Short mmCIF file of C-alpha atoms in Angstrom, two decimals:
data_model
loop_
_atom_site.label_atom_id
_atom_site.label_comp_id
_atom_site.label_asym_id
_atom_site.label_seq_id
_atom_site.Cartn_x
_atom_site.Cartn_y
_atom_site.Cartn_z
CA PRO A 1 85.36 129.87 115.61
CA VAL A 2 87.86 132.35 113.73
CA VAL A 3 91.11 131.95 112.73
CA VAL A 4 94.02 134.20 114.76
CA ARG A 5 96.38 135.10 112.88
CA SER A 6 96.94 139.07 113.74
CA ALA A 7 96.57 141.18 116.12
CA ALA A 8 93.49 142.73 114.37
CA ASP A 9 91.54 139.53 114.20
CA LEU A 10 91.65 139.83 118.22
CA GLY A 11 89.46 143.23 118.49
CA ASP A 12 90.28 145.55 121.44
CA ALA A 13 87.77 143.93 124.42
CA PRO A 14 86.35 140.32 125.19
CA GLY A 15 83.48 139.59 123.57
CA ASN A 16 84.20 142.56 120.54
CA ARG A 17 85.68 140.02 117.81
CA LEU A 18 86.10 137.77 120.85
CA ASP A 19 84.49 135.44 123.42
CA GLY A 20 86.45 133.08 124.08
CA LEU A 21 90.35 131.75 122.95
CA VAL A 22 91.76 128.41 122.68
CA ILE A 23 95.48 128.28 123.37
CA PRO A 24 96.39 124.91 121.45
CA GLY A 25 99.46 122.18 122.00
CA GLY A 26 102.38 122.73 119.92
CA GLU A 27 105.92 124.23 120.95
CA SER A 28 105.72 127.00 123.47
CA THR A 29 108.33 128.59 122.74
CA THR A 30 107.69 128.86 118.95
CA MET A 31 104.26 130.44 119.85
CA SER A 32 106.44 132.63 122.47
CA THR A 33 108.64 133.69 119.55
CA LEU A 34 105.67 134.12 116.80
CA LEU A 35 103.26 136.11 119.37
CA VAL A 36 106.14 138.89 120.06
CA ALA A 37 107.24 138.93 116.05
CA PHE A 38 103.62 139.42 115.42
CA GLU A 39 103.08 141.89 117.40
CA MET A 40 100.10 139.88 119.18
CA LEU A 41 101.56 139.30 123.20
CA ALA A 42 100.86 142.31 124.55
CA PRO A 43 97.47 142.98 123.11
CA LEU A 44 96.23 139.03 124.23
CA ARG A 45 97.36 140.23 127.71
CA GLU A 46 95.27 142.73 128.17
CA LEU A 47 92.62 140.65 126.52
CA ILE A 48 92.99 138.01 129.08
CA GLY A 49 93.95 140.14 131.59
CA ALA A 50 89.77 142.16 130.56
CA GLY A 51 88.26 138.75 131.24
CA LEU A 52 88.24 136.95 127.55
CA PRO A 53 87.85 133.08 128.57
CA ALA A 54 90.75 131.21 127.17
CA TYR A 55 91.89 127.61 127.30
CA GLY A 56 95.03 126.06 126.67
CA SER A 57 96.12 122.93 126.54
CA CYS A 58 99.76 121.21 126.51
CA ALA A 59 101.75 124.35 125.63
CA GLY A 60 98.91 126.69 125.82
CA MET A 61 98.97 125.55 129.70
CA ILE A 62 102.82 126.54 129.27
CA MET A 63 101.61 129.99 127.96
CA LEU A 64 98.89 131.06 130.47
CA ALA A 65 101.31 130.28 133.53
CA ASP A 66 102.80 133.29 135.53
CA ARG A 67 106.07 130.98 136.14
CA VAL A 68 107.25 128.39 134.14
CA GLU A 69 110.16 126.09 134.98
CA GLY A 70 112.76 125.32 132.26
CA ALA A 71 111.52 128.34 129.73
CA GLN A 72 113.80 129.45 127.41
CA GLU A 73 115.92 132.57 127.84
CA GLY A 74 113.94 136.03 127.07
CA GLN A 75 110.62 133.66 126.05
CA ALA A 76 107.47 135.04 126.66
CA PHE A 77 104.35 133.77 128.48
CA LEU A 78 100.45 135.02 128.21
CA GLY A 79 100.26 134.54 131.90
CA GLY A 80 96.90 135.04 134.28
CA ILE A 81 96.99 131.63 135.85
CA ASP A 82 98.99 131.41 138.95
CA MET A 83 100.66 128.79 138.91
CA THR A 84 104.27 127.17 138.09
CA VAL A 85 104.71 125.23 134.98
CA ARG A 86 107.91 122.96 134.38
CA ARG A 87 108.01 122.33 130.62
CA ASN A 88 108.75 118.43 128.75
CA ALA A 89 107.94 117.68 132.80
CA PHE A 90 106.81 114.03 131.99
CA GLY A 91 109.69 113.87 129.70
CA ARG A 92 111.10 113.59 126.17
CA GLN A 93 108.75 112.56 122.86
CA ILE A 94 109.09 108.90 123.85
CA ASP A 95 107.44 109.20 127.11
CA SER A 96 103.84 110.42 125.34
CA HIS A 97 101.41 108.59 127.58
CA GLU A 98 97.72 108.00 128.14
CA GLU A 99 96.43 107.75 131.07
CA ASP A 100 92.39 107.94 133.16
CA LEU A 101 92.34 110.67 135.06
CA ARG A 102 89.72 111.34 138.18
CA VAL A 103 88.77 114.61 137.73
CA GLU A 104 87.11 117.17 139.47
CA GLY A 105 83.94 119.61 138.95
CA ILE A 106 83.69 117.33 135.75
CA ALA A 107 80.76 114.90 135.65
CA GLY A 108 80.63 111.63 134.06
CA GLY A 109 83.20 109.24 135.75
CA PRO A 110 87.45 109.38 134.59
CA LEU A 111 88.95 110.95 131.58
CA ARG A 112 91.10 109.32 128.95
CA ALA A 113 94.16 112.03 129.17
CA VAL A 114 96.94 112.03 125.97
CA PHE A 115 100.32 113.24 127.16
CA ILE A 116 102.91 114.30 124.30
CA ARG A 117 105.94 115.84 125.90
CA ALA A 118 103.59 117.52 128.39
CA PRO A 119 103.96 120.16 130.90
CA TRP A 120 103.07 119.89 134.68
CA VAL A 121 102.02 121.88 137.07
CA GLU A 122 104.51 122.22 140.11
CA GLU A 123 102.46 124.53 142.35
CA VAL A 124 99.08 126.48 142.62
CA GLY A 125 98.48 130.13 143.68
CA SER A 126 95.30 129.91 146.42
CA ASP A 127 92.82 130.88 143.73
CA VAL A 128 93.71 128.26 141.27
CA GLU A 129 91.21 125.28 141.52
CA ILE A 130 92.75 122.03 140.76
CA LEU A 131 90.67 119.99 138.47
CA ALA A 132 92.62 116.85 137.85
CA THR A 133 96.10 114.59 138.93
CA THR A 134 97.97 111.97 138.13
CA ARG A 135 97.85 108.84 139.87
CA ALA A 136 101.04 109.06 141.12
CA GLY A 137 104.29 111.45 141.87
CA ARG A 138 103.70 114.90 143.49
CA ALA A 139 105.62 118.21 142.71
CA ALA A 140 106.94 119.54 146.05
CA GLY A 141 104.35 122.40 147.47
CA ALA A 142 102.01 120.99 144.92
CA SER A 143 98.48 119.70 146.55
CA GLY A 144 97.14 117.32 143.51
CA SER A 145 93.92 116.26 145.49
CA ASP A 146 94.48 112.35 144.55
CA GLY A 147 98.50 112.67 145.50
CA GLY A 148 99.71 113.38 141.82
CA ARG A 149 101.25 115.75 139.65
CA ILE A 150 98.80 118.51 138.79
CA VAL A 151 97.40 118.53 135.39
CA ALA A 152 94.08 120.69 134.72
CA VAL A 153 93.46 123.80 136.50
CA ARG A 154 90.79 126.65 136.39
CA GLN A 155 91.12 130.35 138.02
CA GLY A 156 88.34 132.79 136.88
CA THR A 157 87.87 132.71 133.02
CA LEU A 158 91.34 130.46 132.32
CA LEU A 159 91.20 126.77 131.75
CA ALA A 160 94.17 124.64 131.34
CA THR A 161 95.22 121.49 131.23
CA SER A 162 98.85 119.10 130.09
CA PHE A 163 97.13 116.49 128.47
CA HIS A 164 95.15 116.71 124.54
CA PRO A 165 91.81 115.91 125.17
CA GLU A 166 91.06 116.15 121.37
CA VAL A 167 93.10 113.51 120.99
CA GLY A 168 90.89 111.33 123.28
CA GLY A 169 88.34 111.78 121.70
CA ASP A 170 86.83 112.95 125.14
CA HIS A 171 85.19 116.74 124.70
CA ARG A 172 83.66 117.61 128.53
CA VAL A 173 86.87 119.35 128.69
CA HIS A 174 85.77 121.30 125.75
CA ASP A 175 82.42 121.33 127.22
CA VAL A 176 83.29 122.98 130.34
CA PHE A 177 85.40 125.79 128.54
CA VAL A 178 82.44 126.22 126.36
CA SER A 179 80.01 127.23 129.24
CA MET A 180 82.57 129.43 130.76
CA VAL A 181 82.91 131.08 127.42
CA THR A 182 78.39 131.35 126.91
CA ARG A 183 78.33 132.34 131.02
CA ARG A 184 80.57 135.59 130.55
CA ALA A 185 78.70 136.39 126.77
#
């Protein structure tokens, strides 16, 4: 792994310096502010557009969305996944929770998901693969396979989850991303 702290750390093309990028959870307005301040927004958009595999969890999912409900005025995103994401959709910090998810395209049975002030996906475009939904509740226009909120998606070289698989200790989502990176390399 390589820590990315400046535009110089990115390289000029996918594979030049980075084979893949993980965009972690955190606070999406802060991420947006820092990407602009460190002049990394445009170079990252270019790399993602050129096919750099990227995985975003929680706030990282928000950053990879083409459309965001509840965004702060002027907040910038990387985009790349044809989806509408709602920030803090599950509620405040006190509403954080865990749930076992049925997942599509990831072997091994239910996936334990930890949601911390998490977003959810309101709707997806036709090229977006829905990998996991919650058990109950559906967003208008969303088509979760089990009728729940969409919480994991993949489109091309991009993967996003609204939960934190690193907290739950189940590494299957990370394995999927590593597989996406190694296929591209």
